[in-house]
Amino acid sequence: MENERGRALVEDGDLCERKNGRGVDPNRNWAVNWGVKEKDYDAKEEYPGTAPFSEPESTMLKSLIEEFKPHAVVNWHSGMSALFTPYDHVARMPTGTGAEAMLDFIKKIDRAHCANACVLGSGGQGVGYLAHGTAADYIYDVMKVPVVYTWEVYGDLEAPYEDCYRAFNPTTKEAHEKLVRDWVGAPITLVSMLPGHPDININLSHGGENTPVVMNDASIASRRAYLADASPLDGGYARMALTFASVAACAVFSLRRRRMRRAQSTSPGSSTKRASVV
């Protein structure tokens, strides 16, 4: 867990807290465009610290990525339903064949795990505000990890502004279980596609022959059926975890979206939604 002290504050009842124990937002403490403040900047929401990497959480994660050298980093959030690429600090995506592959991957993940309901594109385009000093932008632009995402896997856009628990968390057992079923296999789907990225070289060969990566409607349906049948007792999830670990391609950590009162944002191919929360 990256933000242990911030998590403790939430568990003690401050359900809208997003900063660490020192009052700093770890996801504004990275060096790309650090310290830039938008007109609606609120230090209670996103104080970036005294300097880039002033906080142990961001420094720790940066060191972990430097050591591990992942092919992909997925930054898990809640607050809305979206699959975002960099950039967060400007309202545009990166360009080039690698960026095109990232967009193609999330289109497939949207179909397989989000029922074609996720907002797609860059965070700066889709979330309704610009965020400066984020992990995703630094990891992609400076650390040169070829695939970097922010996945927003849940959000209640009808929740009152003050009700952060409802805004960021399913409130029934059935909704929670559905959320887990929908998303538990998404990292495996991503890993299965990584060999198709132009900047990644992963050997998934068996017996000397390369295994083709196929993501069509039939393979997606088969994957979802497997995930629905798997349970912690029958070893299904364990097999998925082993596959994920064996490829050693993704580093994952969890955050939540900034609370916002904003004009509604619209993303191409999606319905108009209230810009929500990190």
PDB file of C-alpha atoms in Angstrom:
ATOM      1  CA  MET A   1       0.000   0.000   0.000  1.00  0.00           C
ATOM      2  CA  GLU A   2       1.500   3.318  -1.074  1.00  0.00           C
ATOM      3  CA  ASN A   3      -0.446   5.780   1.087  1.00  0.00           C
ATOM      4  CA  GLU A   4      -0.716   3.931   4.398  1.00  0.00           C
ATOM      5  CA  ARG A   5      -1.234   6.992   6.591  1.00  0.00           C
ATOM      6  CA  GLY A   6      -3.847   8.470   4.274  1.00  0.00           C
ATOM      7  CA  ARG A   7      -5.678   5.151   4.314  1.00  0.00           C
ATOM      8  CA  ALA A   8      -5.648   5.212   8.121  1.00  0.00           C
ATOM      9  CA  LEU A   9      -7.297   8.649   8.090  1.00  0.00           C
ATOM     10  CA  VAL A  10     -10.062   7.321   5.846  1.00  0.00           C
ATOM     11  CA  GLU A  11     -10.581   4.255   8.016  1.00  0.00           C
ATOM     12  CA  ASP A  12     -10.839   6.541  11.044  1.00  0.00           C
ATOM     13  CA  GLY A  13     -13.832   8.252   9.428  1.00  0.00           C
ATOM     14  CA  ASP A  14     -12.459  11.028   7.176  1.00  0.00           C
ATOM     15  CA  LEU A  15     -13.906   9.403   4.062  1.00  0.00           C
ATOM     16  CA  CYS A  16     -13.059  12.297   1.728  1.00  0.00           C
ATOM     17  CA  GLU A  17      -9.354  12.423   2.615  1.00  0.00           C
ATOM     18  CA  ARG A  18      -6.925  11.771  -0.255  1.00  0.00           C
ATOM     19  CA  LYS A  19      -3.624  13.099   1.084  1.00  0.00           C
ATOM     20  CA  ASN A  20      -0.929  11.394   3.130  1.00  0.00           C
ATOM     21  CA  GLY A  21      -0.219  11.849   6.826  1.00  0.00           C
ATOM     22  CA  ARG A  22       1.802  15.003   6.045  1.00  0.00           C
ATOM     23  CA  GLY A  23      -1.062  16.695   4.190  1.00  0.00           C
ATOM     24  CA  VAL A  24       0.407  16.109   0.708  1.00  0.00           C
ATOM     25  CA  ASP A  25      -1.335  14.500  -2.255  1.00  0.00           C
ATOM     26  CA  PRO A  26       1.132  11.793  -3.430  1.00  0.00           C
ATOM     27  CA  ASN A  27      -0.367  11.928  -6.921  1.00  0.00           C
ATOM     28  CA  ARG A  28       0.627  15.599  -7.288  1.00  0.00           C
ATOM     29  CA  ASN A  29       4.162  15.087  -5.954  1.00  0.00           C
ATOM     30  CA  TRP A  30       5.843  13.910  -9.174  1.00  0.00           C
ATOM     31  CA  ALA A  31       8.095  16.126 -11.254  1.00  0.00           C
ATOM     32  CA  VAL A  32       6.225  16.620 -14.560  1.00  0.00           C
ATOM     33  CA  ASN A  33       4.570  20.047 -14.339  1.00  0.00           C
ATOM     34  CA  TRP A  34       4.851  19.880 -10.549  1.00  0.00           C
ATOM     35  CA  GLY A  35       3.358  22.777  -8.611  1.00  0.00           C
ATOM     36  CA  VAL A  36       1.301  24.268 -11.445  1.00  0.00           C
ATOM     37  CA  LYS A  37      -2.021  25.447 -10.034  1.00  0.00           C
ATOM     38  CA  GLU A  38      -5.241  25.752 -11.977  1.00  0.00           C
ATOM     39  CA  LYS A  39      -7.746  28.535 -11.194  1.00  0.00           C
ATOM     40  CA  ASP A  40      -9.782  26.183  -9.034  1.00  0.00           C
ATOM     41  CA  TYR A  41      -6.767  24.839  -7.103  1.00  0.00           C
ATOM     42  CA  ASP A  42      -7.667  23.797  -3.566  1.00  0.00           C
ATOM     43  CA  ALA A  43      -4.793  22.870  -1.245  1.00  0.00           C
ATOM     44  CA  LYS A  44      -7.220  20.816   0.845  1.00  0.00           C
ATOM     45  CA  GLU A  45      -7.679  18.529  -2.158  1.00  0.00           C
ATOM     46  CA  GLU A  46      -4.353  18.392  -3.971  1.00  0.00           C
ATOM     47  CA  TYR A  47      -1.476  20.084  -2.127  1.00  0.00           C
ATOM     48  CA  PRO A  48       1.641  18.970  -4.100  1.00  0.00           C
ATOM     49  CA  GLY A  49       4.218  19.261  -1.312  1.00  0.00           C
ATOM     50  CA  THR A  50       7.253  21.509  -0.971  1.00  0.00           C
ATOM     51  CA  ALA A  51       9.115  19.992  -3.938  1.00  0.00           C
ATOM     52  CA  PRO A  52       8.868  17.079  -6.379  1.00  0.00           C
ATOM     53  CA  PHE A  53       9.402  13.784  -4.550  1.00  0.00           C
ATOM     54  CA  SER A  54       9.318  15.456  -1.161  1.00  0.00           C
ATOM     55  CA  GLU A  55       7.157  12.585   0.084  1.00  0.00           C
ATOM     56  CA  PRO A  56       8.185   9.017   0.936  1.00  0.00           C
ATOM     57  CA  GLU A  57       5.250   7.538  -0.997  1.00  0.00           C
ATOM     58  CA  SER A  58       6.197   8.994  -4.382  1.00  0.00           C
ATOM     59  CA  THR A  59       9.907   8.355  -3.794  1.00  0.00           C
ATOM     60  CA  MET A  60       9.224   4.737  -2.860  1.00  0.00           C
ATOM     61  CA  LEU A  61       7.098   4.070  -5.926  1.00  0.00           C
ATOM     62  CA  LYS A  62       9.598   5.771  -8.229  1.00  0.00           C
ATOM     63  CA  SER A  63      12.398   3.579  -6.823  1.00  0.00           C
ATOM     64  CA  LEU A  64      10.277   0.467  -7.229  1.00  0.00           C
ATOM     65  CA  ILE A  65       9.634   1.223 -10.908  1.00  0.00           C
ATOM     66  CA  GLU A  66      13.309   2.015 -11.512  1.00  0.00           C
ATOM     67  CA  GLU A  67      14.261  -1.342 -10.040  1.00  0.00           C
ATOM     68  CA  PHE A  68      11.472  -3.448 -11.532  1.00  0.00           C
ATOM     69  CA  LYS A  69      11.440  -1.814 -15.009  1.00  0.00           C
ATOM     70  CA  PRO A  70       7.854  -2.824 -15.836  1.00  0.00           C
ATOM     71  CA  HIS A  71       6.457  -2.951 -19.337  1.00  0.00           C
ATOM     72  CA  ALA A  72       3.250  -1.372 -18.079  1.00  0.00           C
ATOM     73  CA  VAL A  73       1.989   0.560 -15.080  1.00  0.00           C
ATOM     74  CA  VAL A  74      -1.696   0.673 -14.202  1.00  0.00           C
ATOM     75  CA  ASN A  75      -2.848   3.308 -11.743  1.00  0.00           C
ATOM     76  CA  TRP A  76      -6.186   2.104 -10.314  1.00  0.00           C
ATOM     77  CA  HIS A  77      -8.688   4.767  -9.252  1.00  0.00           C
ATOM     78  CA  SER A  78     -12.335   5.043  -8.399  1.00  0.00           C
ATOM     79  CA  GLY A  79     -14.628   7.989  -9.009  1.00  0.00           C
ATOM     80  CA  MET A  80     -15.983   7.302 -12.497  1.00  0.00           C
ATOM     81  CA  SER A  81     -15.835   4.679 -15.245  1.00  0.00           C
ATOM     82  CA  ALA A  82     -12.891   5.487 -17.492  1.00  0.00           C
ATOM     83  CA  LEU A  83      -9.697   4.139 -19.034  1.00  0.00           C
ATOM     84  CA  PHE A  84      -7.175   6.946 -19.330  1.00  0.00           C
ATOM     85  CA  THR A  85      -3.775   7.275 -20.983  1.00  0.00           C
ATOM     86  CA  PRO A  86      -1.388  10.135 -20.254  1.00  0.00           C
ATOM     87  CA  TYR A  87      -1.453  13.072 -20.263  1.00  0.00           C
ATOM     88  CA  ASP A  88      -3.060  14.495 -17.123  1.00  0.00           C
ATOM     89  CA  HIS A  89      -1.486  17.969 -17.225  1.00  0.00           C
ATOM     90  CA  VAL A  90      -2.588  18.834 -20.779  1.00  0.00           C
ATOM     91  CA  ALA A  91      -5.756  17.962 -22.656  1.00  0.00           C
ATOM     92  CA  ARG A  92      -4.173  15.693 -25.234  1.00  0.00           C
ATOM     93  CA  MET A  93      -2.792  12.198 -25.709  1.00  0.00           C
ATOM     94  CA  PRO A  94       0.791  11.338 -26.593  1.00  0.00           C
ATOM     95  CA  THR A  95       1.442  10.755 -30.288  1.00  0.00           C
ATOM     96  CA  GLY A  96       3.129   7.977 -32.222  1.00  0.00           C
ATOM     97  CA  THR A  97       2.650   4.266 -32.763  1.00  0.00           C
ATOM     98  CA  GLY A  98       3.123   3.446 -29.087  1.00  0.00           C
ATOM     99  CA  ALA A  99       0.356   5.832 -28.064  1.00  0.00           C
ATOM    100  CA  GLU A 100      -1.895   4.417 -30.778  1.00  0.00           C
ATOM    101  CA  ALA A 101      -1.312   0.932 -29.386  1.00  0.00           C
ATOM    102  CA  MET A 102      -2.196   2.117 -25.861  1.00  0.00           C
ATOM    103  CA  LEU A 103      -5.481   3.493 -27.148  1.00  0.00           C
ATOM    104  CA  ASP A 104      -6.227   0.300 -29.061  1.00  0.00           C
ATOM    105  CA  PHE A 105      -5.584  -1.778 -25.925  1.00  0.00           C
ATOM    106  CA  ILE A 106      -8.043   0.193 -23.792  1.00  0.00           C
ATOM    107  CA  LYS A 107     -10.707  -0.043 -26.475  1.00  0.00           C
ATOM    108  CA  LYS A 108     -10.476  -3.825 -26.136  1.00  0.00           C
ATOM    109  CA  ILE A 109     -10.378  -3.649 -22.330  1.00  0.00           C
ATOM    110  CA  ASP A 110     -13.438  -1.397 -22.406  1.00  0.00           C
ATOM    111  CA  ARG A 111     -15.310  -4.009 -24.426  1.00  0.00           C
ATOM    112  CA  ALA A 112     -14.140  -6.925 -22.281  1.00  0.00           C
ATOM    113  CA  HIS A 113     -14.449  -5.424 -18.796  1.00  0.00           C
ATOM    114  CA  CYS A 114     -16.447  -2.182 -18.903  1.00  0.00           C
ATOM    115  CA  ALA A 115     -19.335  -3.118 -21.239  1.00  0.00           C
ATOM    116  CA  ASN A 116     -18.281  -0.333 -23.647  1.00  0.00           C
ATOM    117  CA  ALA A 117     -19.260   2.179 -20.948  1.00  0.00           C
ATOM    118  CA  CYS A 118     -15.864   3.656 -20.004  1.00  0.00           C
ATOM    119  CA  VAL A 119     -14.675   7.098 -21.063  1.00  0.00           C
ATOM    120  CA  LEU A 120     -11.539   6.636 -23.197  1.00  0.00           C
ATOM    121  CA  GLY A 121      -8.630   8.955 -23.950  1.00  0.00           C
ATOM    122  CA  SER A 122      -6.195  11.017 -21.914  1.00  0.00           C
ATOM    123  CA  GLY A 123      -6.908  12.021 -18.345  1.00  0.00           C
ATOM    124  CA  GLY A 124      -6.596  15.679 -19.242  1.00  0.00           C
ATOM    125  CA  GLN A 125      -9.252  15.286 -21.923  1.00  0.00           C
ATOM    126  CA  GLY A 126     -11.706  13.040 -20.136  1.00  0.00           C
ATOM    127  CA  VAL A 127     -11.839  13.824 -16.449  1.00  0.00           C
ATOM    128  CA  GLY A 128     -12.935  17.454 -16.579  1.00  0.00           C
ATOM    129  CA  TYR A 129      -9.850  19.106 -15.094  1.00  0.00           C
ATOM    130  CA  LEU A 130      -6.062  19.174 -15.538  1.00  0.00           C
ATOM    131  CA  ALA A 131      -3.871  17.511 -12.915  1.00  0.00           C
ATOM    132  CA  HIS A 132      -0.217  18.488 -12.505  1.00  0.00           C
ATOM    133  CA  GLY A 133       2.607  16.472 -10.984  1.00  0.00           C
ATOM    134  CA  THR A 134       0.896  13.098 -11.448  1.00  0.00           C
ATOM    135  CA  ALA A 135       2.525   9.703 -11.351  1.00  0.00           C
ATOM    136  CA  ALA A 136       1.191   8.671 -14.757  1.00  0.00           C
ATOM    137  CA  ASP A 137       2.728  11.590 -16.644  1.00  0.00           C
ATOM    138  CA  TYR A 138       6.134  11.186 -14.989  1.00  0.00           C
ATOM    139  CA  ILE A 139       6.261   7.415 -15.395  1.00  0.00           C
ATOM    140  CA  TYR A 140       5.375   7.718 -19.084  1.00  0.00           C
ATOM    141  CA  ASP A 141       7.321  10.838 -20.070  1.00  0.00           C
ATOM    142  CA  VAL A 142      10.441  10.604 -17.881  1.00  0.00           C
ATOM    143  CA  MET A 143      10.756   6.943 -16.907  1.00  0.00           C
ATOM    144  CA  LYS A 144       9.763   5.849 -20.417  1.00  0.00           C
ATOM    145  CA  VAL A 145       7.491   2.993 -19.367  1.00  0.00           C
ATOM    146  CA  PRO A 146       5.799   2.253 -22.710  1.00  0.00           C
ATOM    147  CA  VAL A 147       2.280   1.551 -21.406  1.00  0.00           C
ATOM    148  CA  VAL A 148       0.839   3.708 -18.620  1.00  0.00           C
ATOM    149  CA  TYR A 149      -2.818   3.948 -17.672  1.00  0.00           C
ATOM    150  CA  THR A 150      -5.188   5.315 -15.099  1.00  0.00           C
ATOM    151  CA  TRP A 151      -8.154   2.969 -14.785  1.00  0.00           C
ATOM    152  CA  GLU A 152     -11.269   4.378 -13.120  1.00  0.00           C
ATOM    153  CA  VAL A 153     -13.229   1.254 -12.264  1.00  0.00           C
ATOM    154  CA  TYR A 154     -16.183   2.598 -10.288  1.00  0.00           C
ATOM    155  CA  GLY A 155     -18.030   5.803  -9.525  1.00  0.00           C
ATOM    156  CA  ASP A 156     -21.503   6.872  -8.460  1.00  0.00           C
ATOM    157  CA  LEU A 157     -21.948  10.159 -10.305  1.00  0.00           C
ATOM    158  CA  GLU A 158     -25.280  10.745  -8.589  1.00  0.00           C
ATOM    159  CA  ALA A 159     -23.801  10.663  -5.092  1.00  0.00           C
ATOM    160  CA  PRO A 160     -23.976  13.919  -3.091  1.00  0.00           C
ATOM    161  CA  TYR A 161     -20.703  15.843  -3.061  1.00  0.00           C
ATOM    162  CA  GLU A 162     -20.200  15.198   0.644  1.00  0.00           C
ATOM    163  CA  ASP A 163     -20.883  11.438   0.423  1.00  0.00           C
ATOM    164  CA  CYS A 164     -17.436  10.197  -0.534  1.00  0.00           C
ATOM    165  CA  TYR A 165     -18.108   6.614   0.496  1.00  0.00           C
ATOM    166  CA  ARG A 166     -20.972   6.278  -1.951  1.00  0.00           C
ATOM    167  CA  ALA A 167     -19.131   8.223  -4.651  1.00  0.00           C
ATOM    168  CA  PHE A 168     -16.126   5.888  -4.636  1.00  0.00           C
ATOM    169  CA  ASN A 169     -17.420   2.531  -3.401  1.00  0.00           C
ATOM    170  CA  PRO A 170     -20.196   0.100  -4.294  1.00  0.00           C
ATOM    171  CA  THR A 171     -22.575   0.061  -1.352  1.00  0.00           C
ATOM    172  CA  THR A 172     -24.085  -3.410  -1.674  1.00  0.00           C
ATOM    173  CA  LYS A 173     -22.556  -6.877  -1.653  1.00  0.00           C
ATOM    174  CA  GLU A 174     -24.030  -7.599  -5.089  1.00  0.00           C
ATOM    175  CA  ALA A 175     -22.546  -4.441  -6.603  1.00  0.00           C
ATOM    176  CA  HIS A 176     -19.166  -5.176  -5.033  1.00  0.00           C
ATOM    177  CA  GLU A 177     -19.098  -8.735  -6.348  1.00  0.00           C
ATOM    178  CA  LYS A 178     -20.065  -7.570  -9.838  1.00  0.00           C
ATOM    179  CA  LEU A 179     -17.295  -4.974  -9.781  1.00  0.00           C
ATOM    180  CA  VAL A 180     -14.743  -7.644  -8.837  1.00  0.00           C
ATOM    181  CA  ARG A 181     -16.012 -10.017 -11.551  1.00  0.00           C
ATOM    182  CA  ASP A 182     -15.875  -7.277 -14.174  1.00  0.00           C
ATOM    183  CA  TRP A 183     -12.343  -6.091 -13.419  1.00  0.00           C
ATOM    184  CA  VAL A 184     -10.373  -8.930 -11.829  1.00  0.00           C
ATOM    185  CA  GLY A 185      -9.227 -10.211 -15.210  1.00  0.00           C
ATOM    186  CA  ALA A 186      -8.432  -6.828 -16.768  1.00  0.00           C
ATOM    187  CA  PRO A 187      -4.689  -6.978 -15.941  1.00  0.00           C
ATOM    188  CA  ILE A 188      -4.522 -10.385 -17.635  1.00  0.00           C
ATOM    189  CA  THR A 189      -6.253  -8.988 -20.697  1.00  0.00           C
ATOM    190  CA  LEU A 190      -3.692  -6.185 -20.784  1.00  0.00           C
ATOM    191  CA  VAL A 191      -0.733  -8.524 -20.330  1.00  0.00           C
ATOM    192  CA  SER A 192      -2.006 -10.738 -23.161  1.00  0.00           C
ATOM    193  CA  MET A 193      -1.875  -7.746 -25.528  1.00  0.00           C
ATOM    194  CA  LEU A 194       1.497  -6.292 -24.522  1.00  0.00           C
ATOM    195  CA  PRO A 195       3.494  -8.288 -27.098  1.00  0.00           C
ATOM    196  CA  GLY A 196       1.549  -6.347 -29.736  1.00  0.00           C
ATOM    197  CA  HIS A 197       2.965  -3.019 -28.549  1.00  0.00           C
ATOM    198  CA  PRO A 198       5.700  -1.698 -30.868  1.00  0.00           C
ATOM    199  CA  ASP A 199       7.990  -0.722 -27.991  1.00  0.00           C
ATOM    200  CA  ILE A 200       7.696  -3.958 -25.997  1.00  0.00           C
ATOM    201  CA  ASN A 201       9.516  -7.209 -26.619  1.00  0.00           C
ATOM    202  CA  ILE A 202       8.008 -10.087 -24.641  1.00  0.00           C
ATOM    203  CA  ASN A 203       8.597 -13.700 -25.585  1.00  0.00           C
ATOM    204  CA  LEU A 204       5.443 -15.734 -24.957  1.00  0.00           C
ATOM    205  CA  SER A 205       6.723 -18.722 -26.864  1.00  0.00           C
ATOM    206  CA  HIS A 206       5.817 -22.364 -26.162  1.00  0.00           C
ATOM    207  CA  GLY A 207       8.036 -25.052 -27.571  1.00  0.00           C
ATOM    208  CA  GLY A 208       9.916 -22.531 -29.664  1.00  0.00           C
ATOM    209  CA  GLU A 209       6.841 -21.153 -31.422  1.00  0.00           C
ATOM    210  CA  ASN A 210       5.367 -17.754 -30.683  1.00  0.00           C
ATOM    211  CA  THR A 211       1.797 -17.786 -29.428  1.00  0.00           C
ATOM    212  CA  PRO A 212      -0.354 -15.258 -31.298  1.00  0.00           C
ATOM    213  CA  VAL A 213      -2.330 -12.777 -29.202  1.00  0.00           C
ATOM    214  CA  VAL A 214      -5.947 -12.730 -30.341  1.00  0.00           C
ATOM    215  CA  MET A 215      -8.533 -10.340 -28.875  1.00  0.00           C
ATOM    216  CA  ASN A 216     -11.791 -10.857 -30.752  1.00  0.00           C
ATOM    217  CA  ASP A 217     -15.381 -11.213 -29.540  1.00  0.00           C
ATOM    218  CA  ALA A 218     -15.011 -14.973 -29.082  1.00  0.00           C
ATOM    219  CA  SER A 219     -11.844 -14.715 -26.996  1.00  0.00           C
ATOM    220  CA  ILE A 220     -13.360 -11.951 -24.878  1.00  0.00           C
ATOM    221  CA  ALA A 221     -16.488 -14.029 -24.235  1.00  0.00           C
ATOM    222  CA  SER A 222     -14.356 -17.036 -23.322  1.00  0.00           C
ATOM    223  CA  ARG A 223     -12.229 -14.938 -20.942  1.00  0.00           C
ATOM    224  CA  ARG A 224     -15.306 -13.498 -19.208  1.00  0.00           C
ATOM    225  CA  ALA A 225     -16.872 -16.951 -18.849  1.00  0.00           C
ATOM    226  CA  TYR A 226     -13.683 -18.254 -17.246  1.00  0.00           C
ATOM    227  CA  LEU A 227     -13.572 -15.335 -14.808  1.00  0.00           C
ATOM    228  CA  ALA A 228     -17.233 -15.810 -13.885  1.00  0.00           C
ATOM    229  CA  ASP A 229     -16.619 -19.493 -13.086  1.00  0.00           C
ATOM    230  CA  ALA A 230     -13.351 -18.999 -11.211  1.00  0.00           C
ATOM    231  CA  SER A 231     -13.382 -18.796  -7.437  1.00  0.00           C
ATOM    232  CA  PRO A 232     -10.684 -18.442  -4.778  1.00  0.00           C
ATOM    233  CA  LEU A 233     -11.405 -22.040  -3.742  1.00  0.00           C
ATOM    234  CA  ASP A 234     -10.994 -23.714  -7.102  1.00  0.00           C
ATOM    235  CA  GLY A 235      -7.695 -22.000  -7.812  1.00  0.00           C
ATOM    236  CA  GLY A 236      -8.974 -19.961 -10.764  1.00  0.00           C
ATOM    237  CA  TYR A 237      -7.851 -16.638  -9.352  1.00  0.00           C
ATOM    238  CA  ALA A 238      -4.580 -18.185  -8.269  1.00  0.00           C
ATOM    239  CA  ARG A 239      -3.901 -19.309 -11.843  1.00  0.00           C
ATOM    240  CA  MET A 240      -4.609 -15.807 -13.126  1.00  0.00           C
ATOM    241  CA  ALA A 241      -2.295 -14.309 -10.511  1.00  0.00           C
ATOM    242  CA  LEU A 242       0.453 -16.742 -11.450  1.00  0.00           C
ATOM    243  CA  THR A 243       0.103 -15.855 -15.133  1.00  0.00           C
ATOM    244  CA  PHE A 244       0.250 -12.170 -14.277  1.00  0.00           C
ATOM    245  CA  ALA A 245       3.317 -12.574 -12.058  1.00  0.00           C
ATOM    246  CA  SER A 246       5.140 -14.765 -14.569  1.00  0.00           C
ATOM    247  CA  VAL A 247       4.995 -12.105 -17.267  1.00  0.00           C
ATOM    248  CA  ALA A 248       6.148  -9.478 -14.737  1.00  0.00           C
ATOM    249  CA  ALA A 249       4.809  -6.637 -16.834  1.00  0.00           C
ATOM    250  CA  CYS A 250       2.592  -4.440 -14.654  1.00  0.00           C
ATOM    251  CA  ALA A 251       3.055  -2.425 -11.493  1.00  0.00           C
ATOM    252  CA  VAL A 252      -0.241  -1.460  -9.882  1.00  0.00           C
ATOM    253  CA  PHE A 253      -1.235   0.940  -7.134  1.00  0.00           C
ATOM    254  CA  SER A 254      -4.563   2.438  -6.083  1.00  0.00           C
ATOM    255  CA  LEU A 255      -5.811   5.988  -5.655  1.00  0.00           C
ATOM    256  CA  ARG A 256      -9.082   7.820  -5.854  1.00  0.00           C
ATOM    257  CA  ARG A 257     -10.152  10.680  -8.045  1.00  0.00           C
ATOM    258  CA  ARG A 258     -10.227  14.244  -6.821  1.00  0.00           C
ATOM    259  CA  ARG A 259     -13.587  15.444  -5.518  1.00  0.00           C
ATOM    260  CA  MET A 260     -14.921  18.064  -7.869  1.00  0.00           C
ATOM    261  CA  ARG A 261     -17.802  20.400  -8.463  1.00  0.00           C
ATOM    262  CA  ARG A 262     -17.284  20.971 -12.165  1.00  0.00           C
ATOM    263  CA  ALA A 263     -19.077  21.602 -15.377  1.00  0.00           C
ATOM    264  CA  GLN A 264     -19.984  18.310 -16.967  1.00  0.00           C
ATOM    265  CA  SER A 265     -17.385  16.811 -19.281  1.00  0.00           C
ATOM    266  CA  THR A 266     -18.043  14.942 -22.466  1.00  0.00           C
ATOM    267  CA  SER A 267     -15.770  12.386 -24.090  1.00  0.00           C
ATOM    268  CA  PRO A 268     -16.191  11.223 -27.707  1.00  0.00           C
ATOM    269  CA  GLY A 269     -18.437   8.213 -27.852  1.00  0.00           C
ATOM    270  CA  SER A 270     -19.690   8.641 -24.302  1.00  0.00           C
ATOM    271  CA  SER A 271     -22.668  10.254 -22.669  1.00  0.00           C
ATOM    272  CA  THR A 272     -22.224  13.541 -20.826  1.00  0.00           C
ATOM    273  CA  LYS A 273     -21.072  12.858 -17.298  1.00  0.00           C
ATOM    274  CA  ARG A 274     -20.404  14.916 -14.225  1.00  0.00           C
ATOM    275  CA  ALA A 275     -16.656  15.285 -13.783  1.00  0.00           C
ATOM    276  CA  SER A 276     -15.963  13.473 -10.570  1.00  0.00           C
ATOM    277  CA  VAL A 277     -13.486  12.745  -8.166  1.00  0.00           C
ATOM    278  CA  VAL A 278      -9.353  11.514  -7.695  1.00  0.00           C
TER     279      VAL A 278
END
